[in-house]
Every structure is written in structure tokens, then in C-alpha cells.
Short mmCIF file of C-alpha atoms in Angstrom, two decimals:
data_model
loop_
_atom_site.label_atom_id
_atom_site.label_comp_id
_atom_site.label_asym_id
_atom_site.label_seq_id
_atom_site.Cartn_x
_atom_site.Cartn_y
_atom_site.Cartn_z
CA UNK N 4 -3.52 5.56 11.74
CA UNK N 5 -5.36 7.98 13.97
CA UNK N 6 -8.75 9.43 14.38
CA UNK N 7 -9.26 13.13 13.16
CA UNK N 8 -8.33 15.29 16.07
CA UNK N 9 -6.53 18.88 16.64
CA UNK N 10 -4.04 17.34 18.74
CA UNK N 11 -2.79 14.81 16.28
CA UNK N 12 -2.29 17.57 14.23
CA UNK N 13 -5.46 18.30 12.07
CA UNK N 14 -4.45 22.13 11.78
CA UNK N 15 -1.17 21.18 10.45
CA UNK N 16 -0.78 23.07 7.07
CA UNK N 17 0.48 21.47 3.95
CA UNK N 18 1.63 22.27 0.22
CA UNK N 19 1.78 19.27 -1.47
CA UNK N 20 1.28 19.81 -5.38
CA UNK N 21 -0.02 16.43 -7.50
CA UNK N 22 2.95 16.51 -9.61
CA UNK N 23 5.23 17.15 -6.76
CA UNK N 24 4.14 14.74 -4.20
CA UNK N 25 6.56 12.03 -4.58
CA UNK N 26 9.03 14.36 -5.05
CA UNK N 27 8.61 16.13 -1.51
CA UNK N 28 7.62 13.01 0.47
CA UNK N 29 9.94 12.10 3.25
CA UNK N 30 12.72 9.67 2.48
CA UNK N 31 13.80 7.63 5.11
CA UNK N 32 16.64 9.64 7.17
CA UNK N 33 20.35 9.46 6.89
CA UNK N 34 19.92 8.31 10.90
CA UNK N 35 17.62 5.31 9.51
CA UNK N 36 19.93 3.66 7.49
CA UNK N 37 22.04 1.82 10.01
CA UNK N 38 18.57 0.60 11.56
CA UNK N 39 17.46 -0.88 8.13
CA UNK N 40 20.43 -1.90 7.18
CA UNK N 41 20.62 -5.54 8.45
CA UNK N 42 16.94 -6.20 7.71
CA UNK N 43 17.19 -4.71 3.84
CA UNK N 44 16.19 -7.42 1.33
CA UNK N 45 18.45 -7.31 -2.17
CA UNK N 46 16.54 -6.31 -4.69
CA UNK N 47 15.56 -8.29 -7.61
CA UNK N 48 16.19 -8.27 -11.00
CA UNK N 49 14.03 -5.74 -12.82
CA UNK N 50 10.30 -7.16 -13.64
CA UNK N 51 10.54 -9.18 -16.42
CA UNK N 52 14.25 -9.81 -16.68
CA UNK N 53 15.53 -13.02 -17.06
CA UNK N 54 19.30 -14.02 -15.54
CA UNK N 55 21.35 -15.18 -18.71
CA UNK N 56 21.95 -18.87 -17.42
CA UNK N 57 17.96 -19.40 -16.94
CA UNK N 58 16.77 -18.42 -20.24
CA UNK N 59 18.10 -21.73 -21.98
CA UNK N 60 16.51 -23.64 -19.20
CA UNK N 61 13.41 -21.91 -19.77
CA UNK N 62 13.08 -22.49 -23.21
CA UNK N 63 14.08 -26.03 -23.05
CA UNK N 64 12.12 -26.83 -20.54
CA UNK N 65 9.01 -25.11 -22.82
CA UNK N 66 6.20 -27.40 -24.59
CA UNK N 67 6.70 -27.75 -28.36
CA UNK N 68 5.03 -24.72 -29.88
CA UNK N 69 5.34 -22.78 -26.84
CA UNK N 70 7.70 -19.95 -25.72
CA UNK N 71 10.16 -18.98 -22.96
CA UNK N 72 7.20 -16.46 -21.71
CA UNK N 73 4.46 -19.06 -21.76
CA UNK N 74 6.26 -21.39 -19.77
CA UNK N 75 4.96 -21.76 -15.78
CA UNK N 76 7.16 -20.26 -13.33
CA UNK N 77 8.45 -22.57 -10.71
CA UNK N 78 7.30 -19.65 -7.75
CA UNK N 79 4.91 -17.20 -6.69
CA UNK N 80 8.27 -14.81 -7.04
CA UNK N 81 8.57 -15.71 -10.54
CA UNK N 82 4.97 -15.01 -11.42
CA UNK N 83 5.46 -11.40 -10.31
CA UNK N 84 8.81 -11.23 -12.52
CA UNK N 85 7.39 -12.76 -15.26
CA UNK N 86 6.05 -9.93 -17.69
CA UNK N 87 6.97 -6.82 -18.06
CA UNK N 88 5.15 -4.00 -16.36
CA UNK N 89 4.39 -1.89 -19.39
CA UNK N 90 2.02 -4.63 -20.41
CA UNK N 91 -0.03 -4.63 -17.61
CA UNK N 92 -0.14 -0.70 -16.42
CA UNK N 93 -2.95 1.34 -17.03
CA UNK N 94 -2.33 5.16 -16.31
CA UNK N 95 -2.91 7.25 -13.17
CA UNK N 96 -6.24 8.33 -13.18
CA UNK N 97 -7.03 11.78 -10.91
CA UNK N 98 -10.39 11.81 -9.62
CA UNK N 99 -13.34 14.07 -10.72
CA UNK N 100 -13.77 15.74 -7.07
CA UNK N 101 -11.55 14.46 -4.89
CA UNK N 102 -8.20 16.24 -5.15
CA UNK N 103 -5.26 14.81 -4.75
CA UNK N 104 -6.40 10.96 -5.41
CA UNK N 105 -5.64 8.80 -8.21
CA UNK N 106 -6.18 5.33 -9.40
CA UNK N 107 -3.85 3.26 -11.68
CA UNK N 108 -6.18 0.48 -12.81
CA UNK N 109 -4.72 -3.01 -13.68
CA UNK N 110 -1.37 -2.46 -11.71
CA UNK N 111 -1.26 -6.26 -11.45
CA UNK N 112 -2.01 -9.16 -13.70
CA UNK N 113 -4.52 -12.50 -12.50
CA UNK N 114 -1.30 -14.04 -12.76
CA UNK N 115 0.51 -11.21 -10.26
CA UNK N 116 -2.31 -10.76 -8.49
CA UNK N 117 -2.92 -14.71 -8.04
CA UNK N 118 0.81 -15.42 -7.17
CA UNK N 119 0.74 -12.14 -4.63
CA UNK N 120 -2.34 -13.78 -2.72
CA UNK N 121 -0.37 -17.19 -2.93
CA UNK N 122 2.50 -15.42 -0.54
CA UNK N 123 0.57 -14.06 1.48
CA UNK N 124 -1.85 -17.00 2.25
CA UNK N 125 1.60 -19.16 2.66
CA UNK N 126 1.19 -20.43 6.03
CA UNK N 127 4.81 -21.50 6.64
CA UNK N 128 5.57 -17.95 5.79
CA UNK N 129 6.18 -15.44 8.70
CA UNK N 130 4.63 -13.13 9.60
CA UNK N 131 0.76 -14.47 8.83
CA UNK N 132 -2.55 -13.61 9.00
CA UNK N 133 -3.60 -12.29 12.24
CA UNK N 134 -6.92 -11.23 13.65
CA UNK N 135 -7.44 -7.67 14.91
CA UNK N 136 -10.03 -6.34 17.06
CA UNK N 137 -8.83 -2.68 17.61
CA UNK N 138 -7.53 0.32 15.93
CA UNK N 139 -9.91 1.30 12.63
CA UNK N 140 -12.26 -1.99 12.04
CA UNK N 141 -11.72 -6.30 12.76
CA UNK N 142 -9.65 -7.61 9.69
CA UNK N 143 -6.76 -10.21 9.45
CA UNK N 144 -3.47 -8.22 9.26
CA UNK N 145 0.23 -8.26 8.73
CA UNK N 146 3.07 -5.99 8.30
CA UNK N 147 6.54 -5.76 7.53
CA UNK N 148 9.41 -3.10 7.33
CA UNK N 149 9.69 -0.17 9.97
CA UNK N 150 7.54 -0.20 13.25
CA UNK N 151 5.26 3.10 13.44
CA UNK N 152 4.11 3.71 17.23
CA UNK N 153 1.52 5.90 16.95
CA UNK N 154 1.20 6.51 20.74
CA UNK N 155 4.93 7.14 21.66
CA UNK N 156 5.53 9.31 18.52
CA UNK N 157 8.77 7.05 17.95
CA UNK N 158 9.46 4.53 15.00
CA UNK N 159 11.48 1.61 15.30
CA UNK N 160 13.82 -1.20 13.30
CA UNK N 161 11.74 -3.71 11.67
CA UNK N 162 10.41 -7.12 13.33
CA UNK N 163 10.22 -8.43 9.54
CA UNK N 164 11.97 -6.98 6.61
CA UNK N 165 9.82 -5.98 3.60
CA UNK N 166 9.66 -9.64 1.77
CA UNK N 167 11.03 -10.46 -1.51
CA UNK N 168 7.70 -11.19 -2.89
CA UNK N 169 6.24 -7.01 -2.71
CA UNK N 170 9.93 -6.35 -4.71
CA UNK N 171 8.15 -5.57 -8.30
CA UNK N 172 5.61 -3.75 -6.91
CA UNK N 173 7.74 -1.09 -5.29
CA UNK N 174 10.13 -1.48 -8.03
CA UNK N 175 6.96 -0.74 -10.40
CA UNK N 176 5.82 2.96 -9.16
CA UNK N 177 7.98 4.64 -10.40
CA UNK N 178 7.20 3.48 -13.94
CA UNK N 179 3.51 3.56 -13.72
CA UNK N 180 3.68 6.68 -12.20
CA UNK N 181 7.00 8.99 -13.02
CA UNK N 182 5.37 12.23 -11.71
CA UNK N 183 3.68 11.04 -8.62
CA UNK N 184 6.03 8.03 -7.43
CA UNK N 185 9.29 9.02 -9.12
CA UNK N 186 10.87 9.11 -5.75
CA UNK N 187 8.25 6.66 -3.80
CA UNK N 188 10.39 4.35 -1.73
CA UNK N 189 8.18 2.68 1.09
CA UNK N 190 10.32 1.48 4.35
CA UNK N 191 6.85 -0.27 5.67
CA UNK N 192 3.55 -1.73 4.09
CA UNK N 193 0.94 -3.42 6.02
CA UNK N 194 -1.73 -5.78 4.81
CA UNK N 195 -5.29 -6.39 5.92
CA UNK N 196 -7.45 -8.81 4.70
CA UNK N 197 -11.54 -8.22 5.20
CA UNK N 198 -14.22 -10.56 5.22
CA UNK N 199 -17.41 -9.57 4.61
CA UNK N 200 -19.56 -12.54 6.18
CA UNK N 201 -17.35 -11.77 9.39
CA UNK N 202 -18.21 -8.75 9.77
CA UNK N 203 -14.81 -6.88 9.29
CA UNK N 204 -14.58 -3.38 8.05
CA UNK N 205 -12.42 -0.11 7.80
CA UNK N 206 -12.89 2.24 10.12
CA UNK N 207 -12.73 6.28 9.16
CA UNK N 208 -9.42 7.44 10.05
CA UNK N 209 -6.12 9.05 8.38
CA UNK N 210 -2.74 7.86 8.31
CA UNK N 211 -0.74 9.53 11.02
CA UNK N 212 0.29 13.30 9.35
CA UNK N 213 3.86 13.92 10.68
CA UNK N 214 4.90 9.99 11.62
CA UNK N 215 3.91 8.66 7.66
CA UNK N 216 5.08 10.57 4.72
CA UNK N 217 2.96 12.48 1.98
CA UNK N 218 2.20 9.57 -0.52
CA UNK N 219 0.34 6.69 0.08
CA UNK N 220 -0.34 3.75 -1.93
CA UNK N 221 -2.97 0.85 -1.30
CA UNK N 222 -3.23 -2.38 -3.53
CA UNK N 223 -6.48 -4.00 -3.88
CA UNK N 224 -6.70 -7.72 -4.32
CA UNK N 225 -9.25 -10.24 -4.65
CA UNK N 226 -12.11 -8.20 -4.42
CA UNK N 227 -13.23 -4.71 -5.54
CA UNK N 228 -14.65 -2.03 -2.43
CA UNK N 229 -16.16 1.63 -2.40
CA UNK N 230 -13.97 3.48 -0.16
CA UNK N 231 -15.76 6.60 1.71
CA UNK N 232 -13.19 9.93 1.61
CA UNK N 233 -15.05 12.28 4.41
CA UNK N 234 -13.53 15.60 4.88
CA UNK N 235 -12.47 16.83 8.27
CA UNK N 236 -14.34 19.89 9.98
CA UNK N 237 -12.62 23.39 9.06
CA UNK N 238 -10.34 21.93 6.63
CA UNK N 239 -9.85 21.56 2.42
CA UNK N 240 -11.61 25.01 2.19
CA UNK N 241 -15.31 25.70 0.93
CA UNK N 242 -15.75 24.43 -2.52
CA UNK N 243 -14.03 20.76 -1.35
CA UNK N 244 -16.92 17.93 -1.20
CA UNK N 245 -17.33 16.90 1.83
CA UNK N 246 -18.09 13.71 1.19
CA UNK N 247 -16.52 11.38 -1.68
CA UNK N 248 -17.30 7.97 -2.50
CA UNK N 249 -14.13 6.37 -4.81
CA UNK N 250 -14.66 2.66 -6.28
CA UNK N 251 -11.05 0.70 -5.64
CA UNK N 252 -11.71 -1.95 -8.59
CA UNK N 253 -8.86 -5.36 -7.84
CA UNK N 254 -5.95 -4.63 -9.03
CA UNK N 255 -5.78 -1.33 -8.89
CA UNK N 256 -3.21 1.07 -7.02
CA UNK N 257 -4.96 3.58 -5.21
CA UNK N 258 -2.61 6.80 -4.84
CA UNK N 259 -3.27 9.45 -2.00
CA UNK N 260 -1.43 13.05 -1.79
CA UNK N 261 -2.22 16.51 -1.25
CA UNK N 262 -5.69 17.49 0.11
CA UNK N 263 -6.86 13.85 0.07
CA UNK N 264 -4.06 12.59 1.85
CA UNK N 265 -4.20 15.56 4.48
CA UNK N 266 -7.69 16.66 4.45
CA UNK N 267 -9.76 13.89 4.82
CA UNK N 268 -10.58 10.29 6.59
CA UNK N 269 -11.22 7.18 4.60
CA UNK N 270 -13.21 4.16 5.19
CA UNK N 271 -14.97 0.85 3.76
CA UNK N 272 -18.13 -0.26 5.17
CA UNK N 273 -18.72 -3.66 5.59
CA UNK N 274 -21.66 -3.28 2.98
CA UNK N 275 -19.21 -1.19 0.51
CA UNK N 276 -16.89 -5.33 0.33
CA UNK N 277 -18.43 -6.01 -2.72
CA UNK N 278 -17.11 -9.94 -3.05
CA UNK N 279 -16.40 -12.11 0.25
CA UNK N 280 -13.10 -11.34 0.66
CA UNK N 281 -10.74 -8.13 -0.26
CA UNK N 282 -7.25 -8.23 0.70
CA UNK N 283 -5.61 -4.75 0.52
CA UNK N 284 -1.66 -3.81 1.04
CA UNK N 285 -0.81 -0.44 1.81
CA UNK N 286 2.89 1.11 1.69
CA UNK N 287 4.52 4.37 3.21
CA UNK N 288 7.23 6.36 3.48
CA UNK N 289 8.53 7.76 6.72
CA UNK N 290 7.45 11.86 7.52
CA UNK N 291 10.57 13.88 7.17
CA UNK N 292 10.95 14.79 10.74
CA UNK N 293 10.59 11.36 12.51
CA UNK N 294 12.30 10.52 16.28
CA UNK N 295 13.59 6.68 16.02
CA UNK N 296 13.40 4.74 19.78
CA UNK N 297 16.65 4.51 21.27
CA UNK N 298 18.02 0.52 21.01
CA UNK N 299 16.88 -1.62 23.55
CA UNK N 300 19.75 -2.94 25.79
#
């Protein structure tokens, strides 16, 4: 992410349509492939599939009275596999004022959304929680997949693959969102996790115009936040507001395209955290034009 500026590009014209946003956002290059390759995970099976051989063990393994589905997965992964996601979507709500944004409430279940923490909190896990003191605000972070450097203009192989445990997410925009995230396929996804005794907030800023591509998607978790959309000077023409205040509820996928995406900074205040802690996780595409950094050695 980068501060509003001309020379990062904040003349840079767009035409991104709502309906055609996920459809025109930049898929990872034919170039990137052999750089992802060794660090792609295997996808799972769809959300709330169950392999053949473990449905019998399921339902003998289940209380009398009780079925397969009511059973207690034996992992956090299993949680987030358990139910289907038709059950627990909402639909993709655009905003009043601010065009281009839209909010699918209830992406996850407690149950997804209290096995998701779960992972991430898992200290034996890599990578964990780390502190941050620059860029846009303090927060604990981590982040997996491709390697954006914002300052050399150059994107490299991931450190850490995308883990197993974000699989029915990505594997559940599509469905919640046919028009918007048809296409969405996110090679990177960082997550930050605020605390609002500490002190930590976001920053305003945009995600980088030409290095991230034209959708992005934030998870909330754990906590709900107002999130501050403040447009930049000369741009979004004169009947955009210039200032937009959008409530991200837990649980909810926030969706960014078009003039919010390009247009304008976003932000949380440490005063907009409204519980102690709210853990967001944000995923992107690659722009269409990227530069990868040549291989080391």
C-alpha cells in the first residue's frame, strides 16, 4: 500500500464497471506460473464435501440422536469444510454513496470464523503474528503467497504459500459473488490484527494501483470497525462524496472495485475498533502488467 501521490500513479485512468470487475482484474501471468508453482497448495475438496471413506466414520462416531453434520470436526480445517456455503452467505450489498464498494454480510459462520482465528493464533504455525511499526498504522501482521515490493516496483515467489486453512474462502467468492468474483483468484493475502488498548490503527492509504489488481477483498473477524473511504484531490469527479464512512460488521467480506478501489484512501481509527481486538485478512490479485525480480543466484 502507498500514500496518495501523482507519482504512484493517482492520475492513472480506469474503467472498471461493478459487474465487470472480477472479470477484468489481472490474473496472475503466464510468466508467474513457474514461480508459484512449487509453493501452490492442492486445493481442497469443495466446502462441505465429505470424502466417501469418512462419512461412515462420521456417522459412527456421532452421539445417538445426532447426525453426521452435528458431529465436531477433529480440525480448525474441518470447521471451515463443514457446511455448505449457501447456508451461511448473505448477498453482496453495494453501498448507498460509495461506488464501487460492497459488503457480503455473514461470509463466515462463529464456527468458520472461530476455527479461522484458531489458525491463525496457532503458534507452532509459521508464519505468526508479528508486530509492525511502519507502513499505514502499528498492528500484528502476517502474509502469505506472492511478495509485493512496493519500492522496487518488482514482485517476487512466495516466502509462505497461501495455507490450506484460507482454501474455502477463496474457493467461496465466486459463489457468493458470481458477478463481482467470478474470476477472483488471489496469489497473496495478508493479515493484520489491531488492538485497540495498544493503540494500533489503519492508516489512510490505497493499495498500490498498477502492482495489485482491480478487486480487493478484506475479511473481518472478531470484531466489527467503521472504515473511513476519503477521496483523493481531483479525482472520482464532482458529485462523488468526498468523504464516506462504511461499517465492516465480523464476518463480513468487504469488496472494493471501480471508483472506490481507484479513487479513494481507506482507514480505521483507533476509536472507529469497536471491540478490543479486530483481526482483518485481505486478498489480491496481481495488476496485469507486473515485472517479477529476476532469481537470486
Amino acid at each position: 500500500s502507498t500514500l496518495c501521490s501523482r507519482r504512484t500513479g493517482c492520475g492513472r485512468e480506469h474503467k472498471v464497471e461493478r459487474a465487470q470487475a472480477a472479470e477484468s482484474a489481472g490474473a496472475c501471468p503466464p510468466s508467474a506460473a513457474a514461480h508459484l508453482a512449487a509453493a501452490t497448495v492442492a486445493a481442497p475438496a469443495p466446502a462441505g464435501a465429505l470424502a466417501p471413506a469418512a462419512a461412515p466414520a462420521l456417522k459412527a462416531a456421532a452421539p445417538r440422536g445426532a447426525s453426521a453434520a452435528t458431529v465436531a470436526p477433529r480440525s480448525a480445517f474441518d470447521v471451515l469444510c463443514r457446511e455448505p456455503a449457501a447456508r451461511v452467505l448473505g448477498r453482496a450489498e453495494p453501498h448507498g454513496t460509495l461506488a464501487g464498494h460492497h459488503i457480503i454480510r455473514n461470509f463466515l459462520s462463529e464456527d468458520e470464523e472461530a476455527a479461522l482465528l484458531r489458525a491463525l493464533d496457532d503458534g507452532a504455525r509459521r508464519p505468526r503474528w508479528v508486530l509492525r511499526h511502519v507502513g499505514n498504522g502499528p498492528s500484528f501482521a502476517m502474509a502469505w503467497g506472492v511478495r509485493v515490493g512496493l519500492t522496487e516496483r518488482l514482485v517476487r515467489p512466495p516466502e509462505f504459500a497461501m495455507p490450506s486453512f484460507l482454501d474455502v474462502c477463496m474457493a467461496r467468492f465466486g459463489e457468493a459473488s458470481p458477478a463481482l468474483l467470478g474470476t477472483f483468484s488471489p496469489v497473496e493475502a495478508n493479515a493484520l490484527d489491531y488492538r485497540r488498548a495498544q493503540g494500533h490503527y489503519l492508516g489512510a492509504h490505497f493499495d498500490d494501483r498498477h502492482l495489485n489488481g482491480d478487486v480487493l477483498c478484506t475479511l473481518s473477524l472478531a470484531g466489527d470497525c467503521v472504515m473511513t473511504f476519503q477521496r483523493c484531490q481531483g479525482r472520482g469527479g464532482p458529485s462523488a462524496p468526498g468523504r464516506v464512512r462504511v461499517p465492516l460488521p465480523r464476518r463480513s467480506l468487504s469488496i472494493q472495485t471501480g471508483q472506490c478501489r481507484y479513487d479513494y484512501t481507506h482507514a480505521i481509527a483507533n476509536e472507529d475498533l469497536l471491540s478490543e481486538r479486530r483481526v482483518s485478512i485481505t486478498f489480491r490479485e496481481l495488476g496485469k502488467n507486473v515485472k517479477w525480480a529476476p532469481p537470486r543466484g
